[in-house]
Structures are given as structure tokens and as C-alpha cells.
Short mmCIF file of C-alpha atoms in Angstrom, two decimals:
data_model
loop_
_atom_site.label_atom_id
_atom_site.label_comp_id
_atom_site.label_asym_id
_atom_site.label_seq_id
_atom_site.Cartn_x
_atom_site.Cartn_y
_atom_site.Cartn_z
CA UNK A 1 0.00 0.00 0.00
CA UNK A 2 3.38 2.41 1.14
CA UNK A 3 4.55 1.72 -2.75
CA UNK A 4 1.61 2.47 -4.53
CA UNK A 5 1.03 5.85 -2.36
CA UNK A 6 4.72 6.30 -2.84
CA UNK A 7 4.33 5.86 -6.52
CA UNK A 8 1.08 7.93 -6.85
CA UNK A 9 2.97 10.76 -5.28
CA UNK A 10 6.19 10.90 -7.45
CA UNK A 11 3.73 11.01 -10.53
CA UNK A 12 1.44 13.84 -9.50
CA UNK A 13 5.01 15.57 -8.80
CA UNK A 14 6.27 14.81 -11.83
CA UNK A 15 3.03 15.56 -13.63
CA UNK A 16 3.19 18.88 -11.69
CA UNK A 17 6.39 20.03 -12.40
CA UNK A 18 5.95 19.31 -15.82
CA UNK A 19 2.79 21.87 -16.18
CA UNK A 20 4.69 24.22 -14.27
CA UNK A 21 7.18 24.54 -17.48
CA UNK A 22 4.77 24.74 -19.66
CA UNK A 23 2.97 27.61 -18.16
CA UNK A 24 6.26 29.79 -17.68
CA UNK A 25 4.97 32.24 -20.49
CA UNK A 26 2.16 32.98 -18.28
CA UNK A 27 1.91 36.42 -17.35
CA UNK A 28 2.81 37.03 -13.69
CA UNK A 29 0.20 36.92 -11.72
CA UNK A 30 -0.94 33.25 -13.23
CA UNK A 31 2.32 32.50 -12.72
CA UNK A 32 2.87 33.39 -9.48
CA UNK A 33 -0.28 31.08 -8.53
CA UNK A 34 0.40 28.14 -10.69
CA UNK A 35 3.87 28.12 -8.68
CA UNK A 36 2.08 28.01 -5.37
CA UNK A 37 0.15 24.83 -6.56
CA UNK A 38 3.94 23.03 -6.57
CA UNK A 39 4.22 20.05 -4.21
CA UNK A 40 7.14 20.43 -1.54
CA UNK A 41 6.36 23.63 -0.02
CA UNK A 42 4.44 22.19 3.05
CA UNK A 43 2.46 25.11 2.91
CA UNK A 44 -0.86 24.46 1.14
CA UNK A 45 -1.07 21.05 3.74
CA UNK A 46 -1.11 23.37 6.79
CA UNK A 47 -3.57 25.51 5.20
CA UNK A 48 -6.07 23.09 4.53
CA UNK A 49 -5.44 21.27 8.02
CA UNK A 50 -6.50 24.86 9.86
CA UNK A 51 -9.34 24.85 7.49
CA UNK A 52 -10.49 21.78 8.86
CA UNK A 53 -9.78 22.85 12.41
CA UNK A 54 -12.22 25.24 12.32
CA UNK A 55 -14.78 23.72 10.85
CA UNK A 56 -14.57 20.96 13.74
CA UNK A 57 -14.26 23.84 15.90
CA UNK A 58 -17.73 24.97 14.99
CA UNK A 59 -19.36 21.79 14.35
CA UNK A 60 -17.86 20.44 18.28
CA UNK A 61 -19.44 23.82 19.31
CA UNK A 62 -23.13 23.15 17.88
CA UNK A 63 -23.51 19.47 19.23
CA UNK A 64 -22.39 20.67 22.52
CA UNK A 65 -25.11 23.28 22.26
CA UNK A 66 -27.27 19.86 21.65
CA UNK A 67 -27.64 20.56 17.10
CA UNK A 68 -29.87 23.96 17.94
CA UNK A 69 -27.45 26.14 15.73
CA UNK A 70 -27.36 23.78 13.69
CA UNK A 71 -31.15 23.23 12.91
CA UNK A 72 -31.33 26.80 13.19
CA UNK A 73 -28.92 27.61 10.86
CA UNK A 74 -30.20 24.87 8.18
CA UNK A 75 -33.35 26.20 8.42
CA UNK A 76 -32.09 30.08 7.46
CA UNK A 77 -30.00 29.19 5.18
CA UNK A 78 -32.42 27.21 3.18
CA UNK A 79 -34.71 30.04 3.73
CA UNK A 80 -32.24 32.76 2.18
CA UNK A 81 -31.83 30.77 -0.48
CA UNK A 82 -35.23 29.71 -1.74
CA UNK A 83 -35.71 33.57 -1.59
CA UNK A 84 -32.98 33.92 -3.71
CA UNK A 85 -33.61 31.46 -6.45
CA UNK A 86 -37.08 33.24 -6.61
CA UNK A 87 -35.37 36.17 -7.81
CA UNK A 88 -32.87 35.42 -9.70
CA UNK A 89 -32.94 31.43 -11.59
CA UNK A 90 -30.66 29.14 -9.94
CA UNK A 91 -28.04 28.85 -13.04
CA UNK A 92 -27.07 32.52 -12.23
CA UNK A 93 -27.14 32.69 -9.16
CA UNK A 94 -25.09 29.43 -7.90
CA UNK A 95 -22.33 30.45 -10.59
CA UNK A 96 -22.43 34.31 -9.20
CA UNK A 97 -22.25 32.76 -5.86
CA UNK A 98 -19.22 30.49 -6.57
CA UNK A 99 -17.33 33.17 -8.59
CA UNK A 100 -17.90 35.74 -5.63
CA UNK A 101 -16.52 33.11 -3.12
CA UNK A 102 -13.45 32.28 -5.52
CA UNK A 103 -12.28 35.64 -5.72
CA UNK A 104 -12.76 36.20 -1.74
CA UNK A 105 -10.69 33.37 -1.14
CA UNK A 106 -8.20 34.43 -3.71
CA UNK A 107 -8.12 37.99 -2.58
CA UNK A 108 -7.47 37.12 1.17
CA UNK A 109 -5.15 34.82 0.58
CA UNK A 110 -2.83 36.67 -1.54
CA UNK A 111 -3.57 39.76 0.54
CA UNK A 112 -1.96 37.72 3.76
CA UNK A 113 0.96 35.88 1.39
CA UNK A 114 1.52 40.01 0.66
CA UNK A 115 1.86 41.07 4.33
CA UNK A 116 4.01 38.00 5.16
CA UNK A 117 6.08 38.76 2.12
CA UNK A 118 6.25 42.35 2.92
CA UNK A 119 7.49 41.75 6.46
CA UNK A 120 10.10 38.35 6.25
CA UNK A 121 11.26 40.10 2.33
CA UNK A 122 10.72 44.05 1.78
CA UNK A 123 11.25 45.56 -0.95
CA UNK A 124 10.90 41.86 -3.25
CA UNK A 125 7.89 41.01 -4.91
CA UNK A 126 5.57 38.60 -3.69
CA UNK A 127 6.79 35.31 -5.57
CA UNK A 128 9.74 35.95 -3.61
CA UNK A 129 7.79 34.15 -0.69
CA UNK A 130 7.80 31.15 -2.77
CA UNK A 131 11.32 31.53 -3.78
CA UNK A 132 12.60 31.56 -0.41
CA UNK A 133 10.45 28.64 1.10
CA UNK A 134 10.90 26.77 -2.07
CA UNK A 135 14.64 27.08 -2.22
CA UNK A 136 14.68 26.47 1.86
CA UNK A 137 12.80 23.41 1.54
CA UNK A 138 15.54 22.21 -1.48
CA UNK A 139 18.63 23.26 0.05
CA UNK A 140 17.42 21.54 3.47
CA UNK A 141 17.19 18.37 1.80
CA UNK A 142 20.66 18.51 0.18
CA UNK A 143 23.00 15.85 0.77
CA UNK A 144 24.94 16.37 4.14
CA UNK A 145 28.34 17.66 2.26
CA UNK A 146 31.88 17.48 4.42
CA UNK A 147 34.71 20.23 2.93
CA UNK A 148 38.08 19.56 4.12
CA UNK A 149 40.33 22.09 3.40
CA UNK A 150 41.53 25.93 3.60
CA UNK A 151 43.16 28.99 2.20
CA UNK A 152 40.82 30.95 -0.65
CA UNK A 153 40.13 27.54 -2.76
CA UNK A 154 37.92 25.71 0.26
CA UNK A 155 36.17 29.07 0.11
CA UNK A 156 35.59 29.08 -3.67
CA UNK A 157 34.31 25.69 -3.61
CA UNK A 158 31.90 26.88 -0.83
CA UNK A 159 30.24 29.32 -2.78
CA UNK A 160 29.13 27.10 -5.38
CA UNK A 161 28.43 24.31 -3.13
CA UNK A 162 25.77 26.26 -0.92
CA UNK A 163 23.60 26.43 -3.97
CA UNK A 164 23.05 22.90 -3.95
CA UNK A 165 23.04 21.75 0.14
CA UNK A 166 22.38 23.54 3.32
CA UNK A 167 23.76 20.64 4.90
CA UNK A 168 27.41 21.92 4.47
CA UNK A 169 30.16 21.06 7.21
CA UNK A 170 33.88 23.00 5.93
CA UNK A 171 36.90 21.83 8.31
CA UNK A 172 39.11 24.01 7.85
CA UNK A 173 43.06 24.18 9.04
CA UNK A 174 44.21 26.09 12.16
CA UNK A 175 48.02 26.76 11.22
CA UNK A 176 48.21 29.81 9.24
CA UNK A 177 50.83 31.90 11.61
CA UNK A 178 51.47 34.79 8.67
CA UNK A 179 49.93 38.04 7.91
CA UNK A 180 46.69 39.37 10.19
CA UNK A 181 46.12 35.22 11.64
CA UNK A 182 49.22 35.28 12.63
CA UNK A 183 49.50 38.11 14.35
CA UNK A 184 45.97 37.90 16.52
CA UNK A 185 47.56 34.49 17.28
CA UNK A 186 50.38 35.57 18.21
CA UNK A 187 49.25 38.41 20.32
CA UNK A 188 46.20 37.21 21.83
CA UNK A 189 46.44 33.53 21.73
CA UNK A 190 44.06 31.11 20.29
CA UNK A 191 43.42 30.00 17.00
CA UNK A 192 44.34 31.84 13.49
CA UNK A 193 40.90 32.83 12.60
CA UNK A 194 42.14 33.96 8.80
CA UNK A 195 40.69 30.42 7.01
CA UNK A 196 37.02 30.56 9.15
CA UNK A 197 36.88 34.08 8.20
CA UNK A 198 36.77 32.96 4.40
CA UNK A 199 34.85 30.27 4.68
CA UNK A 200 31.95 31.99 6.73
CA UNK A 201 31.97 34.69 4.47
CA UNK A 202 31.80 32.42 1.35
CA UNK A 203 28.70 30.59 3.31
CA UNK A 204 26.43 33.84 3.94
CA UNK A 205 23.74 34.50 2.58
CA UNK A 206 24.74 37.87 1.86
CA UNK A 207 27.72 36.50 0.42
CA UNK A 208 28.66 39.78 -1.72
CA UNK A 209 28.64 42.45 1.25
CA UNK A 210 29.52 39.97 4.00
CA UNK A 211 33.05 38.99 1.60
CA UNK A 212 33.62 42.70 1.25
CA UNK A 213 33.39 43.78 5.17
CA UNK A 214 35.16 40.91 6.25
CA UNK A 215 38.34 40.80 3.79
CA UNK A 216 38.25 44.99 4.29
CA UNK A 217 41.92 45.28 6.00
CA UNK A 218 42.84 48.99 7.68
CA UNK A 219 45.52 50.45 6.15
CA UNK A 220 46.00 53.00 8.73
CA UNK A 221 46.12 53.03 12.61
CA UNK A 222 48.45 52.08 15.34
CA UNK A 223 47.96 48.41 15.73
CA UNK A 224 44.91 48.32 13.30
CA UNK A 225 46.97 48.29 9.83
CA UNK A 226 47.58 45.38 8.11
CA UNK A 227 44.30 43.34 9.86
CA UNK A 228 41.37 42.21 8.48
CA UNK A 229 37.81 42.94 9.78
CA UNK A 230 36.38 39.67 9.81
CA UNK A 231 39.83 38.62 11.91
CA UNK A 232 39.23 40.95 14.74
CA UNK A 233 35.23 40.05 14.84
CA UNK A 234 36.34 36.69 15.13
CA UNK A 235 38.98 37.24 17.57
CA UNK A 236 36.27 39.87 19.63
CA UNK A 237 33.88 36.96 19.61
CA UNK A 238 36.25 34.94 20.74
CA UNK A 239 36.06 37.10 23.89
CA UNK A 240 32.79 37.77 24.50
CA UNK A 241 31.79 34.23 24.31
CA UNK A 242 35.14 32.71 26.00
CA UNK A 243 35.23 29.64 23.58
CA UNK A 244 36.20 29.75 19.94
CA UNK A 245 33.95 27.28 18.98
CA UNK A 246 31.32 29.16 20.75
CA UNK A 247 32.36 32.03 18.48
CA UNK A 248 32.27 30.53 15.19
CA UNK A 249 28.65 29.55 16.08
CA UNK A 250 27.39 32.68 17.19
CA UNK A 251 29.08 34.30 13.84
CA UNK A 252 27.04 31.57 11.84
CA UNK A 253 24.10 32.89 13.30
CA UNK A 254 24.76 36.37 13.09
CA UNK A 255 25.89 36.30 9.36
CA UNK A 256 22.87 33.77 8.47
CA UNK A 257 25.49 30.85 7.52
CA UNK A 258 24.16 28.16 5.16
CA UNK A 259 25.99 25.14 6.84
CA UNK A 260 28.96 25.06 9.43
CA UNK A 261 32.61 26.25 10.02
CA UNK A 262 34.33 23.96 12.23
CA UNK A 263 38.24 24.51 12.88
CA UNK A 264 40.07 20.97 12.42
CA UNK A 265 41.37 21.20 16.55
CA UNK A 266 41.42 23.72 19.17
CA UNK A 267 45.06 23.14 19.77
CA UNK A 268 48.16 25.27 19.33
CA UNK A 269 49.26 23.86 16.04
CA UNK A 270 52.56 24.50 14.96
CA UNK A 271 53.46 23.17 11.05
CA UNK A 272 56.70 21.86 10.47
CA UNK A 273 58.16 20.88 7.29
CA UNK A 274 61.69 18.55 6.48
CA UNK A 275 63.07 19.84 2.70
CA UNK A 276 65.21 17.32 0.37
CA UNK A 277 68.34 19.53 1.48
CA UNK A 278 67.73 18.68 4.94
CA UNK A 279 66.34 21.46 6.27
CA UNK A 280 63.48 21.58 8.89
CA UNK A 281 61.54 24.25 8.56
CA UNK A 282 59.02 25.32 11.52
CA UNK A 283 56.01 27.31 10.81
CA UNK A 284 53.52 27.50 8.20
CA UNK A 285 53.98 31.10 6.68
CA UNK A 286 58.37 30.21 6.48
CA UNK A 287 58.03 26.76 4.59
CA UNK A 288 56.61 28.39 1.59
CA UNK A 289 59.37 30.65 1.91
CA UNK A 290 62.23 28.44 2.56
CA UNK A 291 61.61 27.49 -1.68
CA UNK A 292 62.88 23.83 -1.24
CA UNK A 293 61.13 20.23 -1.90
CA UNK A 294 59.14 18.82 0.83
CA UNK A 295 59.74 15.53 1.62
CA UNK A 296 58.04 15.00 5.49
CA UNK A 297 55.62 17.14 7.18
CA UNK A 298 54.32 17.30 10.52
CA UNK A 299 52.95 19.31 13.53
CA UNK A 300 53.84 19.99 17.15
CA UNK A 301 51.89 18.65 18.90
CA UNK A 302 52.04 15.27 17.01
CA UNK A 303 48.89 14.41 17.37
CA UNK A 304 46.33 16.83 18.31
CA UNK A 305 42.74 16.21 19.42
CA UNK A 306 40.25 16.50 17.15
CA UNK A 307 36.92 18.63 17.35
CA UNK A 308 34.54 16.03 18.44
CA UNK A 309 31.51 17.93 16.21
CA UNK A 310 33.74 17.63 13.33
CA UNK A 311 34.22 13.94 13.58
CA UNK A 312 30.33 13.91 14.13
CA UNK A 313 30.27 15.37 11.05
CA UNK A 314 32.44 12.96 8.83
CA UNK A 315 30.72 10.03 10.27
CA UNK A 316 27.08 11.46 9.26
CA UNK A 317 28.42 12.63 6.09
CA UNK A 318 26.38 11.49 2.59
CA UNK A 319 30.05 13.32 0.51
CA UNK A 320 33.53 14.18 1.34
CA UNK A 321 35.25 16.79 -0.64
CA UNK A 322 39.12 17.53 -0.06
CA UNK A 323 40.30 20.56 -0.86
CA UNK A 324 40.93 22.51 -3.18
CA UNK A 325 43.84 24.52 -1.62
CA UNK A 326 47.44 24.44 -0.53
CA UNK A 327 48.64 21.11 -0.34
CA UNK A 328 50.74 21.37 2.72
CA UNK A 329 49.52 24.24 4.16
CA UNK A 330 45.66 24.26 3.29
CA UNK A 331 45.19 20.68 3.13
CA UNK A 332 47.69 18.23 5.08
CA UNK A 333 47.49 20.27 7.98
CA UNK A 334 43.63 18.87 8.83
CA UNK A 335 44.54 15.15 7.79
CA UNK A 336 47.36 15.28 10.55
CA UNK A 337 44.76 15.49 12.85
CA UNK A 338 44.54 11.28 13.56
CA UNK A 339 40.81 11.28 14.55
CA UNK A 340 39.86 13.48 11.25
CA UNK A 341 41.95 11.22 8.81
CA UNK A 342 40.77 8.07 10.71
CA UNK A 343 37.38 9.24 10.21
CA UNK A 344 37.47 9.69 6.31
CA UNK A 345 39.08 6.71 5.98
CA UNK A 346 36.40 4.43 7.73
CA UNK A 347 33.35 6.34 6.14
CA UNK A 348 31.97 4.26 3.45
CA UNK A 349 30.41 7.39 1.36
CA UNK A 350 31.64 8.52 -1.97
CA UNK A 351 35.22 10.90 -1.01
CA UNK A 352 36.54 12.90 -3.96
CA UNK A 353 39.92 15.56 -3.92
CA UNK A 354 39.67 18.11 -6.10
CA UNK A 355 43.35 19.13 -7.36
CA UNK A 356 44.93 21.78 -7.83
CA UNK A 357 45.32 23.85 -11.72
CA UNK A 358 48.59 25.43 -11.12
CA UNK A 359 51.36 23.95 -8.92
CA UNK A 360 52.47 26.98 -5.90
CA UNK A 361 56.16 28.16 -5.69
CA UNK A 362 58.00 27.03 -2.93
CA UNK A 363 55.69 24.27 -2.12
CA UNK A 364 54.27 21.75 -5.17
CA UNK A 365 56.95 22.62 -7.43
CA UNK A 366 56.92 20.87 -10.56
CA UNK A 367 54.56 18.41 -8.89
CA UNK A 368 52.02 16.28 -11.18
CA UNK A 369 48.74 15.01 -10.11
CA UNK A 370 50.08 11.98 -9.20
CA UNK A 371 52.45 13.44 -6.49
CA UNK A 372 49.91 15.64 -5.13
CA UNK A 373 47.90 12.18 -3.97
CA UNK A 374 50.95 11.01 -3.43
CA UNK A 375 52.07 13.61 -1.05
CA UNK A 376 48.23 13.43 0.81
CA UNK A 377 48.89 9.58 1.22
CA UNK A 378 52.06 9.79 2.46
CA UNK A 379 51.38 12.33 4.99
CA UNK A 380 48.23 10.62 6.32
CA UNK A 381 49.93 6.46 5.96
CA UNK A 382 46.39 5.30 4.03
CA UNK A 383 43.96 6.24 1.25
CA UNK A 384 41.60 8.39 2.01
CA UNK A 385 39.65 9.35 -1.26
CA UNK A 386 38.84 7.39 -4.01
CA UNK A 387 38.47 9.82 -6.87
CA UNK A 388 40.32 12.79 -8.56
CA UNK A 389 39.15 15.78 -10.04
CA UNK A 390 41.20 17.31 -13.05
CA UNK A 391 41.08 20.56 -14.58
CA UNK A 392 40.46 19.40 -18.79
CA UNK A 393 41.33 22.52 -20.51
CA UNK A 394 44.99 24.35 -20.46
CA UNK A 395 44.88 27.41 -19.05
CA UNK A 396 45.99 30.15 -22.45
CA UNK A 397 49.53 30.68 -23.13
CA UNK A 398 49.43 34.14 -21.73
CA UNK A 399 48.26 32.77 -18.55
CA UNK A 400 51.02 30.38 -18.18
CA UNK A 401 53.63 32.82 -18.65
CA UNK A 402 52.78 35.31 -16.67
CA UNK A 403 52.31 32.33 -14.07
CA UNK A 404 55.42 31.00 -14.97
CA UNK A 405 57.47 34.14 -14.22
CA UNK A 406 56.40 33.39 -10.13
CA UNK A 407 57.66 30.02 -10.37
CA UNK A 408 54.44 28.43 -10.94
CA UNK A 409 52.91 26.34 -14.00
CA UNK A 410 49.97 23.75 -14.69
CA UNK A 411 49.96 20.91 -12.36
CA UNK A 412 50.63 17.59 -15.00
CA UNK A 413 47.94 15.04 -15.55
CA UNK A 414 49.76 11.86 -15.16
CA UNK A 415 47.03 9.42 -16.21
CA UNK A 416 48.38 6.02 -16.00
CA UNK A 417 50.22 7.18 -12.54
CA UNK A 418 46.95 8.12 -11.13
CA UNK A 419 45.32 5.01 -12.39
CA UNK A 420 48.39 2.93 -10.83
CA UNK A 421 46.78 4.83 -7.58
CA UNK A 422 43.32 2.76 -7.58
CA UNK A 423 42.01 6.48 -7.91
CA UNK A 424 38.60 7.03 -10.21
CA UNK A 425 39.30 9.97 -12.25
CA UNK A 426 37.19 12.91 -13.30
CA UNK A 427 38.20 15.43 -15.84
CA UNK A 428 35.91 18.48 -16.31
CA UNK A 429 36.13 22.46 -17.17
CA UNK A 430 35.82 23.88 -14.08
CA UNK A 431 38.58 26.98 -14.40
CA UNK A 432 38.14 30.55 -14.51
CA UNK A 433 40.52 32.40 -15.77
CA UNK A 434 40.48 36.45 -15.83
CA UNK A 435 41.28 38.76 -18.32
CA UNK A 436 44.39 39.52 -15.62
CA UNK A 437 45.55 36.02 -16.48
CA UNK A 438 44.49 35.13 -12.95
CA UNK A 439 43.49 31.25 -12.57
CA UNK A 440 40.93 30.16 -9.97
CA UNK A 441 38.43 27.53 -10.21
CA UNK A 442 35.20 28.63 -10.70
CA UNK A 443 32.63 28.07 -8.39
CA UNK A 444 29.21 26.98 -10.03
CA UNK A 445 31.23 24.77 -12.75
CA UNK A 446 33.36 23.55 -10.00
CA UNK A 447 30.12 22.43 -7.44
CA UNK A 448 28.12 21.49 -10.65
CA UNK A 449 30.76 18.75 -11.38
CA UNK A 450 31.34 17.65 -7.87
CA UNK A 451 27.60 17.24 -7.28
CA UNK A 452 26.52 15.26 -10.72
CA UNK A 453 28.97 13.32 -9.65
CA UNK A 454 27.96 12.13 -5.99
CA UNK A 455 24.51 11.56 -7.66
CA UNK A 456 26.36 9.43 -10.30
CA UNK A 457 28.09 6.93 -7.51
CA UNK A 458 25.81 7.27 -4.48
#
């Protein structure tokens, strides 16, 4: 019986939907209704269930009152209307009647969908209503998404990413020690709040004006110059609330977050690197500077505890997404957290790493794809992912010499190396590239790819 109401459903949705296209040339105000008749909203349900509520309401009320209203009430009614049919014939007046009640129910009801609109979304017209519950309802019942990673690429990723889930968990590294991070960790202890701040920002819903205030740095001021907004509200939230994950939380809140920001540990980390010359470099911001091949990297402390909400996380994920970002200091640093990389390993849902287009100067030089999983299984002793994605298309030649000039060029796709590595590969357009020569990946192409693809294997 569960299957064939199951089955009965999914066709009137389908059968729905497929009207709704059909009538998108509609002018706007038949639109707006025939969009309101869409299953999924879990408004029209609610509607019909007050409806009935007062109806039993009244009807409870006149057989307490032992059926006298209601006798009464028969009796006037049929009254009323026998007078009325002697006036005017019965196949005007029943169609008058039901036209009159149509557009009272119609003009009440779009009169309160027009307050409730005007106070939740001034300023927007009214199908904005059914925008926002509609897209609510969707994003709600995304797949729950795990992002590990940091630096700007976990934050481009995010942007696309939100469009699809609200279920969105980003762990995200805590080693950064350069630039503003560094020095509110430096000065007033705790963790670098530089990665979060991206990520939260990339997460609003407000995404355009929340990125701008929070990457805003002062350029003037004793003490001030040089920091970021969105570092010192972290850092003064951090205060106020005594705990940073506290702080990161209350941020969500107050900047409307679609998902979570969760910092891989609350400890102290300290990043230390071992170069083929036999250096050992300490610190996250100097290894990138010290311009030599990394052949060991680790943390002080060796093993530090895990944020028990972001193991929660991995184990309740449906997809796990690693990086894109720095490979040894956006990326590693989270997987040498034992509980997090223990975590991804045992979870049985689909796990993808998205790789990077151009290899970084002092830290993946000359690397190939190959080397970058390579370098993530080597770090962490296992496999933790079981596909790759690859940028398809070269960047232009003008790109890659202006990139080449800083020591940088397009990360190799080895393809038999990375088959040799048991890895499923996926190879997709999903670069941006700016008339500056600049080479990102781009957001929508980038989640668009990532998601057709957990619907592909899940």
C-alpha cells in the first residue's frame, strides 16, 4: 500500500512540475499562482489542516449546544436561499455565488501571502515568498556535504556548493601563523581565525557584502593596519563568548550561515616541514618561503585532538570533498589530525579531492597530479579518497607565462600514474581564468561537477 502511495505521489510531482514549465509564459500573476500549486512547499497542507480545524471547531461547538445552531442555521440558510432562487434562476445565481466566493478566497489569501512577504522580504515582490520557502525546503534536503580544506580555494568551492546543500560542514586548518592570523595568534592567543573568516563569508547569505566587510583590512592606525575585519570580529567573539567554537557559532548565526565552520582542533598547532636539502623548517607562513622540496611534514603537537563535532560530522556525512587549496599548508594540515583522517578513511560514502590547476612556488613545485595524492597519502599512511578531479582545458599561453614568471605552471595530468593509484578519475572544465591572467576555479562549474557526480556513484 506504502509503494503504490509512494508511486502515486512521485507522478502527481512529476506531472506537476511538468505543467509548471509549460505555463512559464504565463503572465505574472498566473504565474505566481500556478507556482504556489507546486508540491514540496508544506504550505498548502497546513492551510487546509486549519481549514479543517475550524470547521470541527464549529461543528464540536453546535452538538455541545445539543444541534440547535445547527437546525437553526439549516433552516435560514435554506430560507435565504429559496428567496434567492425566486429572484434570480438558480443557473445565475449558484455560478455568481461560486465566482464571488473564488475571488474572496483568492483575494485574502494573496492579501496575507503580501503582508508575510512584505514583512520576512521588503522591498521583493511577492513570488519571492515562494522563492525563499521553495529554495529552503531544497537546500534543506541537500545531501549532508563534508569540505576539508583551507586557504581561498575551500572558500571558492563553498560558494558554489551552498547552492546545492544547506547541509554543508567546511573543516578548515588552524596553522596559518602569517599576515593578520598570525599576528591575533600571536598576540592574543588562540586559533588563526584567517581560514574561518573565508569560509563563513563564502557561506552567507549575503555572500557579496559579507566577503567585502570581512576581507576589508585597515591600512591606517596604530595596531589596526595590516588586519582584516572579519579577523578581529572573530577574535572579539572569541572574547565575548570565552570559547572559539562558541564564536564561530554565534558568527554563523549572526551572518545567516548556510551550513557550518568547524576549525580541524582547538590546539596550538605549529606546522613543520623537512626539505630534500635537509632542512626543517618550523612554521607555516616560512616553509613556503624556505623554496625547497618537501619531503616530510608534521605538527607539534604530534597528534592533536580532534573537534569532536567535526568527527560527528564525517561520520554522518552522505560526501567528502578535499580541498581545493594548498597542499601542505591548506590541506595536510587537517589530515594530521589522527581522529579526522581516521574518520574519512572508515566512512563508506563517496570521497573525492579536487586538485589543484597550477602547482604553488616554494611548495608543489613541478609536482604532477600523481604526487599531489601522493604527497596526501604519504602524509596521512592510508587512502583516504577514491576519486580525482582534473582541470580538462589548459589554461591560455598568456596565462602560463605570466604564471610562470612566479615560479608556478599547470599541475601535470599523469594518467596512468593516477590510475596505478586505484584512484577514479574525473576530468571536467571547471577553471576561470580572468582577463588579468588570474586562474581560480570557478565556483558553479566547480560544485556542478562535484555534485553530478555524488549523484552518479551514491
Amino acid at each position: 500500500m506504502l509503494l503504490w502511495i509512494g508511486a502515486i505521489r512521485k507522478f502527481l510531482k512529476r506531472n506537476i512540475r511538468f505543467v509548471w514549465r509549460e505555463t512559464r509564459d504565463l503572465s505574472p500573476v498566473h504565474n505566481r499562482w500556478v507556482r504556489w500549486l507546486l508540491p514540496g512547499l508544506l504550505v498548502k497542507r497546513w492551510l487546509f489542516l486549519s481549514t479543517v480545524g475550524v470547521l470541527l471547531v464549529g461543528l464540536g461547538a453546535m452538538i455541545w449546544l445539543r444541534l440547535t445552531p445547527v437546525f437553526l442555521t439549516v433552516r435560514f440558510v435554506s430560507t435565504v436561499l429559496r428567496t434567492i432562487t425566486q429572484i434570480i434562476p438558480r443557473y445565475i445565481s449558484g455560478p455568481l455565488a461560486i465566482i464571488f466566493g473564488l475571488s474572496l478566497i483568492i483575494w485574502g489569501q494573496s492579501r496575507t501571502l503580501g503582508s508575510i512577504t512584505e514583512v520576512l522580504l521588503p522591498g521583493s515582490p511577492e513570488n519571492s515568498l515562494w522563492d525563499a520557502i521553495a529554495n529552503h525546503r531544497k537546500l534543506n534536503r541537500g545531501p549532508r556535504i563534508v569540505v576539508v580544506g583551507g586557504g581561498t580555494g575551500l572558500s571558492t568551492m563553498l560558494r558554489g556548493l551552498k547552492r546545492y546543500s544547506a547541509n554543508i560542514t567546511a573543516i578548515v586548518t588552524v596553522a596559518d601563523d602569517g599576515g593578520s592570523s598570525g599576528r591575533l595568534r600571536r598576540e592574543m592567543g588562540g586559533l588563526p581565525p584567517g581560514d574561518i573568516r573565508n569560509c563563513l563569508a563564502a557561506l552567507a547569505d549575503q555572500e557579496k557584502l559579507v566577503t567585502e566587510l570581512f576581507q576589508y583590512r585597515f591600512s591606517s592606525g596604530s595596531g589596526l593596519s595590516g588586519h582584516s575585519f572579519g579577523n578581529l570580529f572573530l577574535a572579539a567573539m572569541n572574547e565575548v563568548t570565552g570559547d572559539w567554537e562558541k564564536a564561530i557559532a554565534a558568527s554563523s548565526q549572526v551572518l545567516a550561515v548556510r551550513g557550518e565552520v568547524l576549525p580541524s582542533t582547538l590546539s596550538d598547532v605549529k606546522l613543520w616541514a623537512e626539505l630534500s636539502d635537509g632542512r626543517r623548517i618550523e612554521g607555516e607562513s616560512n616553509i613556503t618561503k624556505a623554496r625547497g622540496r618537501i619531503i616530510n611534514i608534521g605538527c607539534t603537537p604530534a597528534a592533536p585532538p580532534a573537534l569532536p563535532k567535526a568527527i560527528n560530522a564525517i561520520k554522518e556525512a552522505d560526501y567528502i570533498i578535499i580541498g581545493p587549496g594548498s597542499l601542505y599548508t591548506s590541506i595536510v594540515p587537517n589530515l594530521l589530525v589522527p581522529d579526522i583522517a581516521d574518520a574519512i578513511a572508515a566512512t563508506p560514502v563517496p570521497r573525492i579531492y579536487v586538485c589543484n590547476i597550477m602547482t604553488e612556488p616554494g611548495e608543489t613545485d613541478g609536482y604532477s597530479v600523481s604526487e599531489h595524492i601522493r604527497a596526501i597519502d604519504r602524509a596521512c599512511g592510508r587512502r583516504l579518497f577514491d576519486a580525482v578531479l582534473v582541470q580538462k582545458r589548459s589554461p591560455s599561453a598568456a596565462a602560463l607565462e605570466r604564471y610562470r614568471k612566479e615560479g608556478a605552471e599547470r599541475v601535470v595530468f599523469d594518467r596512468d600514474a593516477v590510475i596505478a593509484s586505484g584512484r577514479r578519475i574525473v576530468i571536467a572544465n571547471v577553471m576561470n581564468e580572468t582577463e588579468k591572467g588570474t586562474i581560480r576555479h570557478d565556483s558553479p562549474k566547480l560544485a556542478k561537477v562535484l555534485m553530478r557526480w555524488h549523484a552518479r556513484v551514491y
